[in-house]
XYZ file of C-alpha atoms in Angstrom:
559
model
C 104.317 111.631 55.323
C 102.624 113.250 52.353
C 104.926 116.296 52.643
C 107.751 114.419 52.762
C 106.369 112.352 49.473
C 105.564 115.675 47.887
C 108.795 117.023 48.094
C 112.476 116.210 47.002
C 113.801 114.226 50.251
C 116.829 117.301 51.320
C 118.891 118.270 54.640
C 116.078 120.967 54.639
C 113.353 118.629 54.206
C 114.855 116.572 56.717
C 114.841 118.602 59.380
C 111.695 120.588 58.938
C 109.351 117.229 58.913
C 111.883 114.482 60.611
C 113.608 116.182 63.643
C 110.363 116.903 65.822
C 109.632 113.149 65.887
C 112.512 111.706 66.043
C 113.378 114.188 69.082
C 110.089 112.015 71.147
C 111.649 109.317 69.585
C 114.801 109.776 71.380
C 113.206 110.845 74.653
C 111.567 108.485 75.222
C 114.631 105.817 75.397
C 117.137 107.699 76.778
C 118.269 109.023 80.139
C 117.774 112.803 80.140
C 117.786 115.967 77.450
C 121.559 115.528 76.729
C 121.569 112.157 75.886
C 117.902 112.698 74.447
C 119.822 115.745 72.354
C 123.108 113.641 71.654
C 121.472 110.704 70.145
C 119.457 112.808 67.833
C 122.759 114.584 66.654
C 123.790 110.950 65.960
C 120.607 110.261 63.888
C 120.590 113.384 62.206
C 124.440 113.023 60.964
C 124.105 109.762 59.658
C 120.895 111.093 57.795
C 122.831 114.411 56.436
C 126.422 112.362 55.503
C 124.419 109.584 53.877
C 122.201 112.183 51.614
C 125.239 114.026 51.010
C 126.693 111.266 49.092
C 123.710 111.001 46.727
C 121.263 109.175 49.067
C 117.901 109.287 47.366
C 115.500 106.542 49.416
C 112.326 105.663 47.793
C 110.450 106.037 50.546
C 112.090 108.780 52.750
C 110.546 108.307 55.550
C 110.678 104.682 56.632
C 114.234 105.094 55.547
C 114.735 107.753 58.282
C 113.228 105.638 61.204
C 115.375 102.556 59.508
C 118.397 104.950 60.307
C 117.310 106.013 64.251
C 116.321 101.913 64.730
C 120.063 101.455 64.290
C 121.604 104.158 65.600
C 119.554 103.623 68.801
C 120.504 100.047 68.920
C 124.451 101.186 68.772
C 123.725 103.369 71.148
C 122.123 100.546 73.489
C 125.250 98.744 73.011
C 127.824 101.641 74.163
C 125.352 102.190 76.745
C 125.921 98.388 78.054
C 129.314 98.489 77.339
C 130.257 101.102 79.539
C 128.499 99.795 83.010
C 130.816 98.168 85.004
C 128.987 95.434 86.377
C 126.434 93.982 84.777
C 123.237 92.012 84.948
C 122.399 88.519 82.420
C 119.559 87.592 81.532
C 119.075 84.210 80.332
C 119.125 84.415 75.975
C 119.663 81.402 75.010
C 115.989 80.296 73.504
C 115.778 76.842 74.128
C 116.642 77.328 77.996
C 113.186 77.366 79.107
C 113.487 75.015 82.278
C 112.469 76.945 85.581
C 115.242 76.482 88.192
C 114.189 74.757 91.512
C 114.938 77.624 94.171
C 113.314 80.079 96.598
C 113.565 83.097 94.666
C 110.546 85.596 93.344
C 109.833 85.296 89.980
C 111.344 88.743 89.175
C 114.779 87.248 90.360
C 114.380 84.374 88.345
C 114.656 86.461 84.941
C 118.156 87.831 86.519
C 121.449 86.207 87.366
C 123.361 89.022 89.783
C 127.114 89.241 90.173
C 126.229 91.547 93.725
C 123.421 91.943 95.858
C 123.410 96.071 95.974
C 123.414 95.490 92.409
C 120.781 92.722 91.981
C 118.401 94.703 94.174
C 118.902 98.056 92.145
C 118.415 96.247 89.024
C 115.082 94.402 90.250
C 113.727 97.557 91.428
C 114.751 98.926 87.444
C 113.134 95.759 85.759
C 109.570 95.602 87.825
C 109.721 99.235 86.310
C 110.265 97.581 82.554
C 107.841 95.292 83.258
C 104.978 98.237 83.463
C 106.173 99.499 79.748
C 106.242 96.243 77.951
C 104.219 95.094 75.183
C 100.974 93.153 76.274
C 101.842 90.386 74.610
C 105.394 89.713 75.891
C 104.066 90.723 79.042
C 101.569 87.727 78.609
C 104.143 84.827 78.212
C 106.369 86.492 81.000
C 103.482 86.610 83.236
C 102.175 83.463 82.318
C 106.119 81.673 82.272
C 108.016 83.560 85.462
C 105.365 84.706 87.948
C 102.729 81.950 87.375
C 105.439 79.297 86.515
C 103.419 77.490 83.740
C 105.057 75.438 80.987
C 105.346 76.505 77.828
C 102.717 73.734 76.070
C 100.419 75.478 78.731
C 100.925 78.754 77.785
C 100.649 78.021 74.201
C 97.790 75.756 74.600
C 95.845 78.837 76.656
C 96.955 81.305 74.246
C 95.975 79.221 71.189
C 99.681 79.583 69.725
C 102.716 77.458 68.291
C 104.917 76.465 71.142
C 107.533 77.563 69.184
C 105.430 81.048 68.621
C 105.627 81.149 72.554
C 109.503 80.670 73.264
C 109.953 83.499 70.140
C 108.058 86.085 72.470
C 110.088 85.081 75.581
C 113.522 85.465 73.987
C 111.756 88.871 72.393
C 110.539 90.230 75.506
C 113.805 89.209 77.357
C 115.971 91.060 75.113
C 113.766 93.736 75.373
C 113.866 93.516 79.595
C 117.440 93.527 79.236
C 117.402 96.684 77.173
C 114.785 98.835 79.171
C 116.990 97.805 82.433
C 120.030 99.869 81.307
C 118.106 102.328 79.883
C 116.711 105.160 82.541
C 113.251 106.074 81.300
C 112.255 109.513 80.838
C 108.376 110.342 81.455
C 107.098 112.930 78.903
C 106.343 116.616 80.234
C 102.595 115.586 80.320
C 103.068 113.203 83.203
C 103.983 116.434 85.193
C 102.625 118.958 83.563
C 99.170 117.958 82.587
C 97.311 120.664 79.972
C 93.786 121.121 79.551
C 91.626 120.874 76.393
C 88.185 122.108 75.764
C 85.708 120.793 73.567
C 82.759 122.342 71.320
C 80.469 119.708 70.104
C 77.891 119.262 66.933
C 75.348 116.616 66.725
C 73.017 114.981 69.441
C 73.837 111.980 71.735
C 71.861 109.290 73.056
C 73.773 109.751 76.489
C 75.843 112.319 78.426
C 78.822 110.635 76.425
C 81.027 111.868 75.298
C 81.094 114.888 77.598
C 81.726 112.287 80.487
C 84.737 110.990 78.959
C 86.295 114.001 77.515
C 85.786 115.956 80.839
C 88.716 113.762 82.721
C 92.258 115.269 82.405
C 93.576 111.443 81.829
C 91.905 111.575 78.521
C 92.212 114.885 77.513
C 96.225 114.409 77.301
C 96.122 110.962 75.622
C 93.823 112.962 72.305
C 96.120 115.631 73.052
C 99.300 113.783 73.019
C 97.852 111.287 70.251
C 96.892 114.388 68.061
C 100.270 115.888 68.046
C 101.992 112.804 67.507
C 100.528 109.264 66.432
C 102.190 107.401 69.230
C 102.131 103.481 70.238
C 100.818 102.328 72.944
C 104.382 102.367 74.981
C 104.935 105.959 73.745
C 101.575 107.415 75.149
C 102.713 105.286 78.274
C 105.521 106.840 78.644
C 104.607 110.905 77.785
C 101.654 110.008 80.383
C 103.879 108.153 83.164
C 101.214 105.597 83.642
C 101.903 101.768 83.294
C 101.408 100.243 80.390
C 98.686 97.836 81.032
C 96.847 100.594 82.505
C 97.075 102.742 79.453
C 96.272 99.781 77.189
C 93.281 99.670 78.824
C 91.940 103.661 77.891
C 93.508 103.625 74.319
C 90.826 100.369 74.464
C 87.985 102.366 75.836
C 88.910 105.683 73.723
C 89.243 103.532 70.404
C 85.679 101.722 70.946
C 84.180 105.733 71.781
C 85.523 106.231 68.640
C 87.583 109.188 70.116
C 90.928 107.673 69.098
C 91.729 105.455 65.724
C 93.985 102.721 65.935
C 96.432 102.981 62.440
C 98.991 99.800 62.457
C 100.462 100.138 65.961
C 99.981 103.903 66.472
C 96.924 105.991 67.816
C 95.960 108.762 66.176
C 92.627 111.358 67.493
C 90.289 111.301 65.376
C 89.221 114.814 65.772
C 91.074 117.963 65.246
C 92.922 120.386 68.049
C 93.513 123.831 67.654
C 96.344 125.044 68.760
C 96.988 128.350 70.828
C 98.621 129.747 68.296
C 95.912 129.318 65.739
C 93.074 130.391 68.317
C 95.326 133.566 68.672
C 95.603 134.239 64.840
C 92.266 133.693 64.511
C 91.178 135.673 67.395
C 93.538 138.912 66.932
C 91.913 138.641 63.065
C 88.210 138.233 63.920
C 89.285 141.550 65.993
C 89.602 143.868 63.071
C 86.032 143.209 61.798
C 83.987 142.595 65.046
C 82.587 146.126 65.301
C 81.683 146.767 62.008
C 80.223 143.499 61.565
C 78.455 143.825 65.084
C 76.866 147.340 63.723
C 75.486 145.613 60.301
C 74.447 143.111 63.042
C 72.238 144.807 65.258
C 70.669 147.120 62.524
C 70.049 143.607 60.948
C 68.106 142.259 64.087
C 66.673 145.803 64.082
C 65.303 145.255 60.444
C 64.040 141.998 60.208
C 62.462 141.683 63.391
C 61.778 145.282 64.799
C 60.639 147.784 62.097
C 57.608 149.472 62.000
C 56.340 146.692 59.695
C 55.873 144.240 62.486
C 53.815 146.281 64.727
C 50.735 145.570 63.392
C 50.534 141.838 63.963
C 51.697 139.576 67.315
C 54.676 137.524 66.017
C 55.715 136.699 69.542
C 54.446 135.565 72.997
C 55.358 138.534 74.936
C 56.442 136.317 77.673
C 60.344 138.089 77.965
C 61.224 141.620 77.501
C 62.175 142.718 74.204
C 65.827 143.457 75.320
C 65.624 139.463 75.744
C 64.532 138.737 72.798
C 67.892 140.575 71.015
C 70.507 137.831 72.807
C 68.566 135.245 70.495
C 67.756 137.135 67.527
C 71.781 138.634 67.322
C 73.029 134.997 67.768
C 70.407 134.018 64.494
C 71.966 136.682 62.339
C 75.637 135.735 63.316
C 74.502 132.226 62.154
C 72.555 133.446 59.080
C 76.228 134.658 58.349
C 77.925 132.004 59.161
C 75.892 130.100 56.935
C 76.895 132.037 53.660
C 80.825 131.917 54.724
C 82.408 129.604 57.386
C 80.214 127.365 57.618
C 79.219 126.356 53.959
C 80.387 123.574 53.811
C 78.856 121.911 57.080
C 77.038 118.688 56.879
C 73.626 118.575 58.960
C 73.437 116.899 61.935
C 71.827 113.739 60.531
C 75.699 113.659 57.900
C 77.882 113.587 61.003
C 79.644 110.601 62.073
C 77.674 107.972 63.506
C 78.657 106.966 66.932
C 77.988 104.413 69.603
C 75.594 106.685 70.984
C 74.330 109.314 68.174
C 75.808 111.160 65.350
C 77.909 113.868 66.684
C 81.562 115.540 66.299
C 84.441 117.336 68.159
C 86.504 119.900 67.833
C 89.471 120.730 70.662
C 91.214 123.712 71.904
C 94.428 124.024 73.553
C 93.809 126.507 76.691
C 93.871 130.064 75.280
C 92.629 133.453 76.740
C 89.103 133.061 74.114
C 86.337 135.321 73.789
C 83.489 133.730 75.525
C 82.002 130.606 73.737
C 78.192 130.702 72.605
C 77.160 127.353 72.332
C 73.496 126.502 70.962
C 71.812 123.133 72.612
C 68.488 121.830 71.959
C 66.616 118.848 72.247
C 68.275 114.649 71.967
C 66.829 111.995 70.910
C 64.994 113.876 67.872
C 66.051 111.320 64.751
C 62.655 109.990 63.681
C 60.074 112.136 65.153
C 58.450 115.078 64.629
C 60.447 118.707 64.800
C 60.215 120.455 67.907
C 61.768 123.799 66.770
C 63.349 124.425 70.614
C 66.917 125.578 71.272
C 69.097 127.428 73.380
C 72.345 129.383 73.126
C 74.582 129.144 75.940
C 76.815 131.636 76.313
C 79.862 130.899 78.454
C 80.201 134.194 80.477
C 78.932 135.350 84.076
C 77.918 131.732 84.687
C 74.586 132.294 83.151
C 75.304 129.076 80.728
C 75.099 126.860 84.137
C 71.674 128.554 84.683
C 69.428 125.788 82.466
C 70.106 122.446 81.371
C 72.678 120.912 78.695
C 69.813 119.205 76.783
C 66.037 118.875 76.954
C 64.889 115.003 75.656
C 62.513 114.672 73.534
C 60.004 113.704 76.331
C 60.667 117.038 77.885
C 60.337 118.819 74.946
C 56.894 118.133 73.986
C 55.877 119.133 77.436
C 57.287 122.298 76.659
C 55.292 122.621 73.700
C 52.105 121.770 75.215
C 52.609 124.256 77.561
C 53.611 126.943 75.229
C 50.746 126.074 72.999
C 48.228 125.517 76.045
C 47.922 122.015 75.225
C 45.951 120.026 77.702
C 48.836 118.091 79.586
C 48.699 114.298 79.714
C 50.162 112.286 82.235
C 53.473 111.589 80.916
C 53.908 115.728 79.887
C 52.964 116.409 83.800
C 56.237 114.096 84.549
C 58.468 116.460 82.984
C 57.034 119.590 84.787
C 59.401 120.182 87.299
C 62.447 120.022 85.092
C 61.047 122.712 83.150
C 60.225 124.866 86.420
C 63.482 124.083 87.647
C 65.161 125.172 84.023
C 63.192 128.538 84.009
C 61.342 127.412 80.715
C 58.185 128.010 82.404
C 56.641 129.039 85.386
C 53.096 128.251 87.526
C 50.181 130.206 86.404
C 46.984 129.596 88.701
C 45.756 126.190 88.269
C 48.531 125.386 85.126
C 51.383 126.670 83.622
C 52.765 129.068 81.243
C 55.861 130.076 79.450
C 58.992 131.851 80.460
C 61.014 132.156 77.451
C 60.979 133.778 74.206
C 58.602 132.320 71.795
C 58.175 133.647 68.283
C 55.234 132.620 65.854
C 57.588 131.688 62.433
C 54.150 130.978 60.727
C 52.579 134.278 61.470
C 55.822 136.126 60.423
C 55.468 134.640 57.353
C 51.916 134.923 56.293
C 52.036 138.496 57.399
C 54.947 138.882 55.206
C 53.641 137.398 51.983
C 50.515 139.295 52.743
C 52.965 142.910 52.614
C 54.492 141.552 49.651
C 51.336 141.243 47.778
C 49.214 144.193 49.149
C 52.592 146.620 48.884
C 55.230 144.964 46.873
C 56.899 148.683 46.786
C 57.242 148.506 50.674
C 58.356 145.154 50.769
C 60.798 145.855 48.543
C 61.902 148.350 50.454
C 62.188 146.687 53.812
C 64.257 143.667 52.031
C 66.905 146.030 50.619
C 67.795 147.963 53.992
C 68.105 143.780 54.984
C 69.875 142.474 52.052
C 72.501 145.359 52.064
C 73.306 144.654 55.541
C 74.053 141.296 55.427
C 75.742 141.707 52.132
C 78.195 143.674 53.639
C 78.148 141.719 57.138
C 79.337 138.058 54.174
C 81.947 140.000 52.383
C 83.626 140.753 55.676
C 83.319 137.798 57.327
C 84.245 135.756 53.925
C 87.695 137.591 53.811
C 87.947 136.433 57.534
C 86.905 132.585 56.839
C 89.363 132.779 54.125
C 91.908 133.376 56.707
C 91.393 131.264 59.299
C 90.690 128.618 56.474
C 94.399 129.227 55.679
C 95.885 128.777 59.337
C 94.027 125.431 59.672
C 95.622 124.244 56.748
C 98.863 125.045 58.125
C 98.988 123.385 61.053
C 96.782 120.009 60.444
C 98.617 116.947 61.374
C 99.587 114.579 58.373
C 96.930 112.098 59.421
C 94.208 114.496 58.684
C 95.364 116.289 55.775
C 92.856 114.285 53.300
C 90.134 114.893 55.778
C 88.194 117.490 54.590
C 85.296 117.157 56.765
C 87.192 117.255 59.973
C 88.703 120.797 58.734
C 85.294 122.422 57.528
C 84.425 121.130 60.945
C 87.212 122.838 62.928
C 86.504 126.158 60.254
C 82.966 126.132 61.388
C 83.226 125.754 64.791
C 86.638 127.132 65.312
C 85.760 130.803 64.257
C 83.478 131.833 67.403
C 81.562 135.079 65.016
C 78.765 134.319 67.898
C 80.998 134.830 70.856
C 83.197 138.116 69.071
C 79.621 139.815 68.370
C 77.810 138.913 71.708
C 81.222 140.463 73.837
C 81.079 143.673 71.183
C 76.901 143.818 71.770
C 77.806 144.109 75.212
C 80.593 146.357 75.447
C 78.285 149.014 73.104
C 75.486 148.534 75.289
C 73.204 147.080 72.577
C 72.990 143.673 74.922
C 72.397 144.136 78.533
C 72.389 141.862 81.389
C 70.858 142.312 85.175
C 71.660 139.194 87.257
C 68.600 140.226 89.258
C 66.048 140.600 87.178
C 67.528 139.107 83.601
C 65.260 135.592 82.992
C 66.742 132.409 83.683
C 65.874 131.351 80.370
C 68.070 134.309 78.491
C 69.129 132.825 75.331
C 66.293 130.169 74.690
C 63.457 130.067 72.328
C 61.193 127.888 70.602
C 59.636 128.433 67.311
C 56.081 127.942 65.443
């Protein structure tokens, strides 16, 4: 809408914002893709002929659906006109008194000229029935099937008689137009596609991974997202019943997955495309292995020079070639950080949910580099910091390997153990889960860890103690760092500038003015973590032994 707002209302215009729509607008009323094709040539001349006489609307776009409303209902007509027998329904609005025969309420809204026809034509409006509006369907219901009078109805429905017998001749007139017209189910109704999800934030609950896991509601935020739809359009691209999809755009609404805008859904989340993942991806491409190089010597510097080896700034519990999956992920974020994601809120400025502050971003199914994901602890808002997370990186399985989430219960039994904290009664609870996760293991009589832990504090006394006792060393160790993750931002900048660019281009109209929705798909949609870890591997910086690697591989906690 703001496009077409922003720019003077042409045939070019036209068809570059209006003829996508009003092509679902189309298919989903008539019979197949010719009529679907000629009743959009029909729309799209009276458009053209009408702004080629001077035309100039005021506001383009409701003029343009004003124009398909009409040609739509001349094509109804024609469409009417041309069956050779026909089926009435009663219109006459004040003819509300139920006739005293034997037949099912279905045949009671019909008066048949043959019976091959009558039962063809029930078959079509139990079929119409499924796609109406829930509150026609109501009074129908409530008038035909359960044969209640109207000052019932009304009375039950707390509305005007006269608001009643309105919404019967409505929804009759609209029975009598969906029986002539042969509905045509949208491609997702056969041809289901699958989305996947990256999340920020923490949850209360395993929502809303439960919900966004079922290929139902995956292709309503899918078909929602590409086109705010009503309730009877999502219906229809779906092929499920109306009352039955009333029901989930309910549900998704109240998860706050979907937003309701007038009659029309809209997700309330942003969906990258293929295409986009494959700009991005083919773009990240070109930098990958020199940014992996600065990288690696990075993880190299700050963590492994000679500098270090005087003091103990980790556990020793996991190999050293261990230790590099976390550290390479930390400098990919350190990165990440300076350029992509900038402009990030913290967890605690997300969106507040039902259960949690958290966000989404989708992707259409594309070929992607593996996904490194980075889970820690729920339930944290309020208590003390318990510096424990993990990065999950979706290849070879191993992300399956540990849990989604620790809670916070869980948590502080890890830290007791790794601190060798006498264990109370509720930490010994929460044991086996860390067994079981690979976080720790038995050690005689107690426990002990199994996963990287580094000692932040002891890293940084030593540090200020270097700077102080050798400032000329110190200063020489944070130059090799600085200049390789100098170079490391500029490269990575020029590639956030990029994909900053193909975002822009392809966000619906409905979240154009959302900025925080696109520095969330920027931030999450760039995958620096995943195009590093595959290059670390391929160069053999990063290894991996199914055998003997740790079950923990990728998790740390910090003090």
């Amino acid at each position: 809408m703001d496009k077409i707002q922003n720019t003077p209302f042409d045939g070019e215009t036209f068809a570059g914002t209006m003829l996508e729509p009003l092509f679902y607008f189309a298919m989903s009323r008539t019979r197949d893709e010719n009529e679907t094709s000629a009743l959009v040539s029909d729309i799209a001349e009276a458009v053209l002929a009408a702004l080629g006489k001077g035309k100039t609307p005021a506001d383009p776009q409701a003029w343009v659906w004003a124009v398909a409303k009409n040609r739509y209902a001349r094509y109804v007509k024609n469409r009417i006109r041309e069956r050779e027998r026909t089926v009435s329904i009663a219109m006459d609005e004040g003819d509300f008194d139920l006739p005293d025969t034997d037949e099912t309420p279905e045949e009671r809204l019909l008066l048949s000229e043959e019976e091959a026809q009558k039962n063809e034509t029930l078959a079509k409006l139990r079929e119409t029935l499924a796609h109406i509006r829930s509150d026609w369907r109501q009074v129908l219901v409530a008038y035909y099937m359960e044969n209640r009078p109207i000052r019932e109805i009304a009375a039950s429905l707390g509305l005007p008689e006269g608001t009643v017998k309105t919404k019967l001749y409505q929804s009759r007139k609209y029975l009598k137009e969906g029986i002539f017209m042969a509905r045509t189910y949208g491609k997702l109704s056969y041809a289901p596609e699958n989305v996947n999800f990256s999340m920020s934030g923490y949850t209360l609950d395993q929502r809303p991974w439960s919900i966004i896991t079922h290929k139902l509601h995956k292709n309503i935020l899918l078909a929602a997202y590409r086109t705010p739809s009503t309730a009877e359009d999502l219906a229809m691209e779906l092929g499920i019943a109306l009352p039955y999809m009333e029901d989930e755009l309910e549900f998704l609404v109240r998860e706050t997955l979907l937003v309701k805008n007038g009659d029309r859904y809209e997700t309330g989340f942003m969906i990258l495309s293929a295409d986009a993942q494959a700009k991005m991806q083919e773009n990240l491409a070109k930098i990958t292995p020199k940014v992996t190089e600065l990288l690696t010597k990075a993880v190299e510097v700050r963590r492994f020079d000679p500098i270090f080896a005087g003091f103990r700034w980790h556990g020793g519990y996991v190999p050293e070639e261990e230790i590099r999956w976390v550290k390479l992920m930390q400098e990919a974020d350190r990165i990440g950080w300076e350029t992509y994601s900038k402009d990030t809120p913290d967890s605690h400025e997300l969106p507040e949910r039902p259960n949690g502050r958290w966000n989404l971003l989708g992707y259409e199914d594309y070929d992607s580099l593996p996904f490194v994901g980075q889970h820690g602890i729920m339930d944290t808002e309020g208590r003390e910091f318990i510096d424990f997370s993990q990065f999950k990186f979706n290849w070879n399985n191993i992300s399956y390997r540990t849990p989604l989430h620790l809670d916070y219960a869980e948590g502080e039994t890890l830290k007791a153990v790794c601190l060798g904290e006498p264990l109370t009664e509720e930490n010994r609870r929460h044991i086996q889960t860390l067994l079981d996760a690979g976080y720790i293991k038995a050690d005689g009589d107690g426990y002990s860890p199994s996963l990287f832990v580094e000692y932040q504090t002891v890293i940084n006394e030593n540090l200020s103690r270097l700077e102080a006792e050798n400032p000329a060393a110190y200063a020489e160790w944070e130059g090799r760092l600085n200049a390789l993750t100098d170079e490391a931002i500029a490269l990575v900048q020029s590639h956030t500038d990029f994909c900053r660019g193909v975002i822009a281009a392809e966000v619906p109209d409905f979240l154009k003015d959302n900025q925080f929705q696109q520095n969330f798909a920027l931030s999450n949609g760039v995958n620096l973590r995943g195009a590093v870890f595959t290059e670390a591997i391929r160069t053999g910086w990063l290894t991996y032994n199914p055998e003997t690697s740790s079950q923990s591989l990728g998790a740390y906690i910090r003090f």
